[in-house]
PDB file of C-alpha atoms in Angstrom:
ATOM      1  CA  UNK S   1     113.768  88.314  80.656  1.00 56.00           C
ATOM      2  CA  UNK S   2     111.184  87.690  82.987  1.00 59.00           C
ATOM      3  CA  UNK S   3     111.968  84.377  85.193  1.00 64.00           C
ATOM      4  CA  UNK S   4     112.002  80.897  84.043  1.00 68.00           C
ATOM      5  CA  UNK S   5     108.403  79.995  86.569  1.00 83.00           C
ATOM      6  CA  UNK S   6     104.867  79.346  86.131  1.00 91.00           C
ATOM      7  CA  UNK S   7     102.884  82.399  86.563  1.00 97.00           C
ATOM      8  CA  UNK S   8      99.666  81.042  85.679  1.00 97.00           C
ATOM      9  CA  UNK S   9      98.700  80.975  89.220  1.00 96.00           C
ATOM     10  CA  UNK S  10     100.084  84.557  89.891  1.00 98.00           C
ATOM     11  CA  UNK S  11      97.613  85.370  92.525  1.00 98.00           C
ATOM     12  CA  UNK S  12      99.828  82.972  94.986  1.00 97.00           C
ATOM     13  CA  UNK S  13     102.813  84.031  94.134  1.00 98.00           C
ATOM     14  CA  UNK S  14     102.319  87.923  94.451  1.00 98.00           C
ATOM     15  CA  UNK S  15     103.325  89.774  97.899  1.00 99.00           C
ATOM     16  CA  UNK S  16     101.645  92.676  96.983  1.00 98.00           C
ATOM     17  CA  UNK S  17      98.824  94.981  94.229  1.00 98.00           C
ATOM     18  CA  UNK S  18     100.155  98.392  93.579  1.00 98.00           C
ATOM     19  CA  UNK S  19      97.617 100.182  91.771  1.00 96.00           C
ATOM     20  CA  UNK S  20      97.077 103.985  90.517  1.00 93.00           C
ATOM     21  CA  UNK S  21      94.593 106.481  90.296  1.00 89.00           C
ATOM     22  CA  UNK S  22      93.536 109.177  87.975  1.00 89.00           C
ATOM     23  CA  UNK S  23      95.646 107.867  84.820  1.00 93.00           C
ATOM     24  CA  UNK S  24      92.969 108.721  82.324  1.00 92.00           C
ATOM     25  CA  UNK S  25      92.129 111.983  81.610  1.00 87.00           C
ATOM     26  CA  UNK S  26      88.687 110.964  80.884  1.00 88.00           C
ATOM     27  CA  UNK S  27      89.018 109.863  84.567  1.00 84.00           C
ATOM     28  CA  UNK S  28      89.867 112.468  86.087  1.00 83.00           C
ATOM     29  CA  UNK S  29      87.312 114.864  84.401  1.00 87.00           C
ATOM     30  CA  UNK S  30      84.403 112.639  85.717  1.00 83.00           C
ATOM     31  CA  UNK S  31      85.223 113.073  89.064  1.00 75.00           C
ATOM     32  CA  UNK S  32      86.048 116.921  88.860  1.00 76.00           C
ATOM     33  CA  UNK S  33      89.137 117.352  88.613  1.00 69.00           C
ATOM     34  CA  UNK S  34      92.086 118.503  85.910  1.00 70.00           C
ATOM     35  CA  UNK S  35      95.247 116.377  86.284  1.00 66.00           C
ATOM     36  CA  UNK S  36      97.038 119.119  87.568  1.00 65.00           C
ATOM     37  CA  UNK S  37      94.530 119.984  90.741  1.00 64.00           C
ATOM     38  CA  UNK S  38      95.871 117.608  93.606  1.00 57.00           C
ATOM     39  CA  UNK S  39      92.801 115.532  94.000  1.00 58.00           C
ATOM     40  CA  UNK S  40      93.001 114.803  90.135  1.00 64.00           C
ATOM     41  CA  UNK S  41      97.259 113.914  90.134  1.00 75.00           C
ATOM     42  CA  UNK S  42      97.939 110.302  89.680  1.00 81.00           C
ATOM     43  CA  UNK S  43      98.018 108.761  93.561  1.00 85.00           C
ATOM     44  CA  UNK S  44      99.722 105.612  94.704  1.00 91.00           C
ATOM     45  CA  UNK S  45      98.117 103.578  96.187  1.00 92.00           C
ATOM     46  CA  UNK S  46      97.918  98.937  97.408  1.00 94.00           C
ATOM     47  CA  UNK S  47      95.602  96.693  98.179  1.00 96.00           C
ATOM     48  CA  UNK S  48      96.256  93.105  99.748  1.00 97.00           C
ATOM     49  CA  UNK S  49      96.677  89.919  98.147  1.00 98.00           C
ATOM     50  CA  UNK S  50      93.620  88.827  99.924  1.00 97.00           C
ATOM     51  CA  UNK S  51      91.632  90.953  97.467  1.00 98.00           C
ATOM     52  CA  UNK S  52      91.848  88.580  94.540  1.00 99.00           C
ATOM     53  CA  UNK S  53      89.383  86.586  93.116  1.00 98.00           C
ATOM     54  CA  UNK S  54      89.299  84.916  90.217  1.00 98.00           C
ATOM     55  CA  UNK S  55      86.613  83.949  87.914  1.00 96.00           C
ATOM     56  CA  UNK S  56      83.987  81.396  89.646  1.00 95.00           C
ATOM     57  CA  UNK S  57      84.009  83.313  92.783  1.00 97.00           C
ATOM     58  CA  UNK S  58      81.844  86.426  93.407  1.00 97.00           C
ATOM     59  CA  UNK S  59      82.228  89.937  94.383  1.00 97.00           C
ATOM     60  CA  UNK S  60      80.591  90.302  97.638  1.00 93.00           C
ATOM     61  CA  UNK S  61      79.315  93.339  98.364  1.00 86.00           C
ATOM     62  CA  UNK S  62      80.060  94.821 101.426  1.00 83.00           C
ATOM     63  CA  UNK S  63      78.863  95.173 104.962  1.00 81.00           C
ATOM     64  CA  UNK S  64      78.143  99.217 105.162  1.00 82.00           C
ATOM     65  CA  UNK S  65      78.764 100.181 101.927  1.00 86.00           C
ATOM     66  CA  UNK S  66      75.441 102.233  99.564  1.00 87.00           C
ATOM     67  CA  UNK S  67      78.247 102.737  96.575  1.00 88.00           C
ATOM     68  CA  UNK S  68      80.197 100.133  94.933  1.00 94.00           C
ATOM     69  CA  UNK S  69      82.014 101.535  91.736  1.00 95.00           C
ATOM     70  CA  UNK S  70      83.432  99.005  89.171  1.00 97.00           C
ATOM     71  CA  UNK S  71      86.823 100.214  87.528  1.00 97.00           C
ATOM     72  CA  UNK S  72      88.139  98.636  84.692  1.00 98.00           C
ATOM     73  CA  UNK S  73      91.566  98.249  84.294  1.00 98.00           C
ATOM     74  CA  UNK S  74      95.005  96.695  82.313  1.00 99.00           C
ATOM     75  CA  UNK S  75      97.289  94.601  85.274  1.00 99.00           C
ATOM     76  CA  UNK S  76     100.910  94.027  85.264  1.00 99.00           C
ATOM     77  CA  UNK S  77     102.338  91.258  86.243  1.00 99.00           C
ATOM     78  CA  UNK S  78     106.146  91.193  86.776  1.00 99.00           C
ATOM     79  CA  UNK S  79     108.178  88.750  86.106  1.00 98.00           C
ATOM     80  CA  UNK S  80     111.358  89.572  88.038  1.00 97.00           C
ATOM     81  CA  UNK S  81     112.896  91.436  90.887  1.00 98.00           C
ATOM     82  CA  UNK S  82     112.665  95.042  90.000  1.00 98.00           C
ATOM     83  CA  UNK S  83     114.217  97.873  92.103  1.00 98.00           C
ATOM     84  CA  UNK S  84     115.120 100.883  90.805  1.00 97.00           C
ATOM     85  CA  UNK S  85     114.698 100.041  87.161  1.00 98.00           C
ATOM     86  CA  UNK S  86     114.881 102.703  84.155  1.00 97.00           C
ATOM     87  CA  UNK S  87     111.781 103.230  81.718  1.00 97.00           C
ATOM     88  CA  UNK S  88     113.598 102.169  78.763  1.00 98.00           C
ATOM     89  CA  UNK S  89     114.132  98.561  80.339  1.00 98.00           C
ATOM     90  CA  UNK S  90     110.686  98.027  82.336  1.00 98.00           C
ATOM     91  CA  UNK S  91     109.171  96.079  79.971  1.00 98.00           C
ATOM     92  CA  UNK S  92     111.869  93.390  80.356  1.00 98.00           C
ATOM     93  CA  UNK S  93     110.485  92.943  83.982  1.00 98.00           C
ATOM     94  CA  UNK S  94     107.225  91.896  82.837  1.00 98.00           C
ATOM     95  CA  UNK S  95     105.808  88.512  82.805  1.00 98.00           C
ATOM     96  CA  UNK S  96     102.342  89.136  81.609  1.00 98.00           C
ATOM     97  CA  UNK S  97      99.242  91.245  81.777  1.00 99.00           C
ATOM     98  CA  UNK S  98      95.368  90.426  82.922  1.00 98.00           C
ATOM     99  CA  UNK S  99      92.207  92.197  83.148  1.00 98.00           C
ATOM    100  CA  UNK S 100      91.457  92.908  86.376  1.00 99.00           C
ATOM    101  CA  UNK S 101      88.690  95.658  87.701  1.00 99.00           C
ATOM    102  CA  UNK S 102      89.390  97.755  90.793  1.00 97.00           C
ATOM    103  CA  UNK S 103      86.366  97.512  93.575  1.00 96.00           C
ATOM    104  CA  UNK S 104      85.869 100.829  95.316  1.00 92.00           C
ATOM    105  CA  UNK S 105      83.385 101.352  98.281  1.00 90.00           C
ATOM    106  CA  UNK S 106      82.629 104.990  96.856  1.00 84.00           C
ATOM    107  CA  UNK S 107      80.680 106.312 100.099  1.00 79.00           C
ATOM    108  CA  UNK S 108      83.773 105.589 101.856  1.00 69.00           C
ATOM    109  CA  UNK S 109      86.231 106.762  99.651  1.00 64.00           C
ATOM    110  CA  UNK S 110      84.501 109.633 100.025  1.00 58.00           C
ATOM    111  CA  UNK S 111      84.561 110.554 103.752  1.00 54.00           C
ATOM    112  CA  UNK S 112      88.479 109.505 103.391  1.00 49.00           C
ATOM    113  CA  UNK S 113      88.966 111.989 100.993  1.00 51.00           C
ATOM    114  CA  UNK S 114      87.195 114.433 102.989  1.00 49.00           C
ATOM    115  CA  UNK S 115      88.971 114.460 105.920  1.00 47.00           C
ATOM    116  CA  UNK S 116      91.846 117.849 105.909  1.00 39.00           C
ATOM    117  CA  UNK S 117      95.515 116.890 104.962  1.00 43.00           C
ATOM    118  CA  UNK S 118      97.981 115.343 107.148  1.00 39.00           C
ATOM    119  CA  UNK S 119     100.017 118.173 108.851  1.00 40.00           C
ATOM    120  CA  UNK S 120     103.290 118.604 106.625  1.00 40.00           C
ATOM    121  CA  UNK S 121     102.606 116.583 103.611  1.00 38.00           C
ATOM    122  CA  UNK S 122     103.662 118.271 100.445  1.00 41.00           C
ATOM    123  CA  UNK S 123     101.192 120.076  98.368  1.00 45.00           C
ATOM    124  CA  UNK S 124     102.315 118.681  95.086  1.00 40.00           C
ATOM    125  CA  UNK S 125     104.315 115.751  94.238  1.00 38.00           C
ATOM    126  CA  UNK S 126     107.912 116.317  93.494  1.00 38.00           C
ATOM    127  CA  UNK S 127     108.343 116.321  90.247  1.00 37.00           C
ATOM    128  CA  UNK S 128     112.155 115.901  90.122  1.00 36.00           C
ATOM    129  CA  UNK S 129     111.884 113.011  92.106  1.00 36.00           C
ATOM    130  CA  UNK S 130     108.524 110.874  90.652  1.00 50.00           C
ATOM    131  CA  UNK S 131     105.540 112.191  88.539  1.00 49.00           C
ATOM    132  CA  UNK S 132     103.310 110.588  91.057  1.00 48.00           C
ATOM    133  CA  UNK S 133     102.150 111.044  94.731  1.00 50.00           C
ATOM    134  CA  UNK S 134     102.716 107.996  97.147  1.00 47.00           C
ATOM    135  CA  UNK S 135     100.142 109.588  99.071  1.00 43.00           C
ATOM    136  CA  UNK S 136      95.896 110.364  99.104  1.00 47.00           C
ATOM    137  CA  UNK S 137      94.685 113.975  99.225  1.00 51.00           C
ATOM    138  CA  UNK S 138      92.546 112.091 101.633  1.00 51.00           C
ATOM    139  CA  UNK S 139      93.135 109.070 104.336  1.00 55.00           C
ATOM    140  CA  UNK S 140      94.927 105.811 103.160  1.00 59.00           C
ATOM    141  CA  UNK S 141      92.298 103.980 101.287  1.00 73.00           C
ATOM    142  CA  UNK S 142      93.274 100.585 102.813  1.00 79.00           C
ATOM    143  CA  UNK S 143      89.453  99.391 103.443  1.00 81.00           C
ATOM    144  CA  UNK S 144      87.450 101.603 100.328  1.00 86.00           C
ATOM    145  CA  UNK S 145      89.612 100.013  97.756  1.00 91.00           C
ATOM    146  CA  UNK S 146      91.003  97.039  99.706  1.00 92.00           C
ATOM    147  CA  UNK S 147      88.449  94.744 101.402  1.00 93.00           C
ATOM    148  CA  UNK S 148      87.898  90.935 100.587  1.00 95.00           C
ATOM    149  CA  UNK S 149      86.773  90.461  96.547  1.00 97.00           C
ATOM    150  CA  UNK S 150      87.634  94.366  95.647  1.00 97.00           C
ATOM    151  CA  UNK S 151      90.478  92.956  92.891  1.00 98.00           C
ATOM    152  CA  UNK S 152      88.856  90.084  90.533  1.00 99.00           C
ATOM    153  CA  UNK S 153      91.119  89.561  88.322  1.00 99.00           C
ATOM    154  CA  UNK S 154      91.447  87.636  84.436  1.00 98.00           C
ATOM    155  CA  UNK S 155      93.373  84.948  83.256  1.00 98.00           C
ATOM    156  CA  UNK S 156      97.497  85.381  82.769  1.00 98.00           C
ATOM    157  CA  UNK S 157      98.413  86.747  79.325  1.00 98.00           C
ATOM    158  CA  UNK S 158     101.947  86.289  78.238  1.00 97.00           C
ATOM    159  CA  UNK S 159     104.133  89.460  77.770  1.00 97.00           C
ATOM    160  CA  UNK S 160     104.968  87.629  74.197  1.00 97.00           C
ATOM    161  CA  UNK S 161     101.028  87.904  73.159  1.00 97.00           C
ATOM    162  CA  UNK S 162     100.424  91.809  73.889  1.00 97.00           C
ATOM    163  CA  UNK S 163     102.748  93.948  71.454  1.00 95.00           C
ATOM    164  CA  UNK S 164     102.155  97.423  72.884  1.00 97.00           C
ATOM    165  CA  UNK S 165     100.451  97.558  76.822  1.00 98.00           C
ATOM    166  CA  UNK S 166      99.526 101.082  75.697  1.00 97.00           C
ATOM    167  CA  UNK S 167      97.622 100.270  72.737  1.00 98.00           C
ATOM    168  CA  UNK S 168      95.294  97.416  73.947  1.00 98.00           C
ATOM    169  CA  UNK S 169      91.069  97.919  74.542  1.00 98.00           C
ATOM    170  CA  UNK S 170      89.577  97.955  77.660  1.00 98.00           C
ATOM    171  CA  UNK S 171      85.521  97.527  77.917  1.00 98.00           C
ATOM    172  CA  UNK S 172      83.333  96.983  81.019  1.00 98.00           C
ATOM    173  CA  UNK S 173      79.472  96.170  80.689  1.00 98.00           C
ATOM    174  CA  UNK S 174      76.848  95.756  83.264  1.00 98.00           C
ATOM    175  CA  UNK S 175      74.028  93.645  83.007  1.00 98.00           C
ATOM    176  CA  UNK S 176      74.688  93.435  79.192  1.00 98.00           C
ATOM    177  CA  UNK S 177      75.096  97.601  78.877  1.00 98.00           C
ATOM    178  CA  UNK S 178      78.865  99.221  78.155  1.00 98.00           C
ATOM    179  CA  UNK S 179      80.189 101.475  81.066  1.00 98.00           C
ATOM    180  CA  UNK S 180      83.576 101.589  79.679  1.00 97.00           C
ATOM    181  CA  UNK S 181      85.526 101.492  76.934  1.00 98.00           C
ATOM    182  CA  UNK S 182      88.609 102.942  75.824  1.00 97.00           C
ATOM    183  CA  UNK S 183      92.309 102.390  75.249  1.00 98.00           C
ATOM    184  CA  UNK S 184      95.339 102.021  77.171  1.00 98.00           C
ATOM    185  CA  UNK S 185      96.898 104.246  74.943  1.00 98.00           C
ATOM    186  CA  UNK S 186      95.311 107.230  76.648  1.00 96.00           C
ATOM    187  CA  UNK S 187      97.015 106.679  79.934  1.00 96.00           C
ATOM    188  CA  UNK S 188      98.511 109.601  81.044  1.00 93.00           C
ATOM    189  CA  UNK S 189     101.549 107.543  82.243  1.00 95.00           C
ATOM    190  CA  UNK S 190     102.845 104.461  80.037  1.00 97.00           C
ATOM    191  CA  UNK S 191     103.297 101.025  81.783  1.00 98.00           C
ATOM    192  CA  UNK S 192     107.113 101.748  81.282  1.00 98.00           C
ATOM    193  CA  UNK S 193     106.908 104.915  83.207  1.00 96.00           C
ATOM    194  CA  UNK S 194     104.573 103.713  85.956  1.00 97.00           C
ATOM    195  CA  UNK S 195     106.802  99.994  86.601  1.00 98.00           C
ATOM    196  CA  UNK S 196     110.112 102.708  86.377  1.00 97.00           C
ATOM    197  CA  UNK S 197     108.270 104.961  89.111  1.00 95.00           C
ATOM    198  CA  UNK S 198     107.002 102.337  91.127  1.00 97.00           C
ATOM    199  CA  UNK S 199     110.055 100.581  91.437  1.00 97.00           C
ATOM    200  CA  UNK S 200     111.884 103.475  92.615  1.00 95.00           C
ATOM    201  CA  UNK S 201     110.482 103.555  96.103  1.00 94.00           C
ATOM    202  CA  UNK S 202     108.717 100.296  96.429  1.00 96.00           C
ATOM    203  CA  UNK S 203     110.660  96.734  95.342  1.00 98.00           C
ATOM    204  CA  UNK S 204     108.235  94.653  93.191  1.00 99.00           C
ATOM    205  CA  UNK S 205     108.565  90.612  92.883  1.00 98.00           C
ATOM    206  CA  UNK S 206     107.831  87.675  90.855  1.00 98.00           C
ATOM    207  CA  UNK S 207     103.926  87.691  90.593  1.00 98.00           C
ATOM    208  CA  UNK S 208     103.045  91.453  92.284  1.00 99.00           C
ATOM    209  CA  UNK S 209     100.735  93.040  90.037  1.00 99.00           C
ATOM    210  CA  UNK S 210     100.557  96.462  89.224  1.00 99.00           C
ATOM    211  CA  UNK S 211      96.964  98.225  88.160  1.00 98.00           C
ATOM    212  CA  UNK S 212      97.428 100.859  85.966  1.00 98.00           C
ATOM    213  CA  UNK S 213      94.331 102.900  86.226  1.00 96.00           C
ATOM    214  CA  UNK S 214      90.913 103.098  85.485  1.00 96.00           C
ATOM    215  CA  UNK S 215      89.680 104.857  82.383  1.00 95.00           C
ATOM    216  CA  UNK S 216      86.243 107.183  82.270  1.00 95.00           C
ATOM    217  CA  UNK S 217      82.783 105.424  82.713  1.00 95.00           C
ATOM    218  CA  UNK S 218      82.925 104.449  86.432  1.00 94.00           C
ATOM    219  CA  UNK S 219      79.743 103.678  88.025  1.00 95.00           C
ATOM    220  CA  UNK S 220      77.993 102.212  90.387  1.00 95.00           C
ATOM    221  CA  UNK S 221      76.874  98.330  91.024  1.00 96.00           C
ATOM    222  CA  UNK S 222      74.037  96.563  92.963  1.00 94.00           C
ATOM    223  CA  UNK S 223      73.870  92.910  94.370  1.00 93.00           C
ATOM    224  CA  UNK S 224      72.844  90.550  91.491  1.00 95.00           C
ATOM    225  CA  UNK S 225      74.321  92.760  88.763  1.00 97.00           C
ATOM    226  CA  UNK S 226      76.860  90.925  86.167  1.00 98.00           C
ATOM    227  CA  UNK S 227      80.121  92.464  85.252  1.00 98.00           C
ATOM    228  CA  UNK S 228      81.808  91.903  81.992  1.00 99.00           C
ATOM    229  CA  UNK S 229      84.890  93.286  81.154  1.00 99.00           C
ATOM    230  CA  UNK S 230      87.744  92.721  78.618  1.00 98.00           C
ATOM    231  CA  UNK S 231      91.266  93.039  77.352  1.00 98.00           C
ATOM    232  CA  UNK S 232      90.554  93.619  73.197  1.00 94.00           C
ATOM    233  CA  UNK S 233      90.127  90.075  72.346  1.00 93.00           C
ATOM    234  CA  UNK S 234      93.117  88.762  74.919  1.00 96.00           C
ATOM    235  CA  UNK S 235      90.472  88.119  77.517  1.00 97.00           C
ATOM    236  CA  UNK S 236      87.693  88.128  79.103  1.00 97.00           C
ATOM    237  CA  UNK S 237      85.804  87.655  83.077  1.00 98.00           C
ATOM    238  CA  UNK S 238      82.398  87.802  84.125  1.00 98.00           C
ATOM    239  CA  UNK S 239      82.017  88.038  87.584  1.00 98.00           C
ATOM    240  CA  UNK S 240      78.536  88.398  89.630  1.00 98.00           C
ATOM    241  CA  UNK S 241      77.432  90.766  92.952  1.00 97.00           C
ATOM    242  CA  UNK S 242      76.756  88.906  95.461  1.00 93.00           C
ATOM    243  CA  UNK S 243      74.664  90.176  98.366  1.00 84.00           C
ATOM    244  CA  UNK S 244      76.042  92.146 101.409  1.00 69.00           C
ATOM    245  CA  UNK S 245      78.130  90.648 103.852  1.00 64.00           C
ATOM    246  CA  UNK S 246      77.174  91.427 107.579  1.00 55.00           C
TER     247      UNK S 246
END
């Protein structure tokens, strides 16, 4: 049972946003990869708490950046301390679920992801120990996926009001026209398996979110465009580009 608080407001109670990469196949075939090439493997990854915004505010679009991708995407939000905890009992750790889209400064991403391998990490993840890396083929992306207004986020859905995480809708449209639409059901790793995972090396809290991925249909925004996105008929944001920050 999740705990006996308000999580409403869960962007001030959260420490942290865990979020994932390449857990759609649809994904991962967009950007050139299979999910067994390493720069196509499900990746690990956070972004601050200061990346929140909620509806009313506006994404700002950022100081050097000439690619800002909108991904769509189903959020977690737990509902109790979880360490360590086994996929058959993660979805008694959850509180609720949002929509929430994942900001990425593309251009940058890219030069990240460019840059040759750390000396000595692995090649693959280890796949007795977690089915996903807790590391970029790349740099960190701390700044290309974590600067001010890159996480806007939906209103708090009850865990009661969702029946299956993995079967819900996802749809993102721009300036009226769909980008993306799918289900959760095609995620290559459930929400049980990816709070399980997590939880294993990183402790979650009350309120930390966890962003489970992005499905195909990524693409790029301009200042003044209008994002819509939705969870089936759960809910629904709208959030507008604002103009570059200096």
């Amino acid at each position: 049972m999740a705990e006996d608080r308000n999580f409403d407001d869960f962007i001030h109670l959260a420490t942290k946003i865990v979020a994932v990469t390449n857990n759609y196949a649809d994904h991962v075939k967009e950007i050139g990869y299979s999910p067994t090439e390493r720069g196509g493997q499900t990746t690990v990854f956070m972004k601050p708490i200061s990346a929140f915004i909620t509806q009313g505010q506006s994404i700002l679009f950022p100081a050097g950046c000439t690619a800002l991708n909108h991904e769509v995407e189903l959020a977690v939000i737990i509902g109790r301390l979880a360490c360590g905890v086994s996929e058959a009992d993660a979805l008694q750790y959850v509180a609720g679920y949002t929509i929430a889209l994942d900001m990425t400064i593309k251009n940058q991403l890219i030069e990240e992801e460019e840059n040759p391998k750390v000396d000595g990490a692995p090649d693959g993840p280890d796949r007795n120990l977690d089915p996903m890396l807790f590391m970029s083929p790349g740099l960190p992306w701390d700044i290309s996926k974590g600067f001010d207004t890159s996480c806007p986020v939906g209103p708090f859905i009850r865990r009661e009001r969702v029946a299956d995480p993995n079967d819900q809708q996802l749809w993102l449209k721009v300036n009226g026209q769909v980008r993306q639409f799918a289900s959760t059901k095609d995620m290559l790793y459930s929400v049980p398996c990816l709070i399980s995972c997590i939880s294993r090396r990183v402790t979650l809290f009350p309120g930390d979110v966890i962003m489970t991925g992005t499905p195909g249909g990524v693409g790029k925004v301009v200042a003044g465009d209008i994002i819509e996105a939705g969870l089936g008929a759960l809910a629904q944001i709208v959030f507008h580009v604002g103009n570059k920050t200096h």
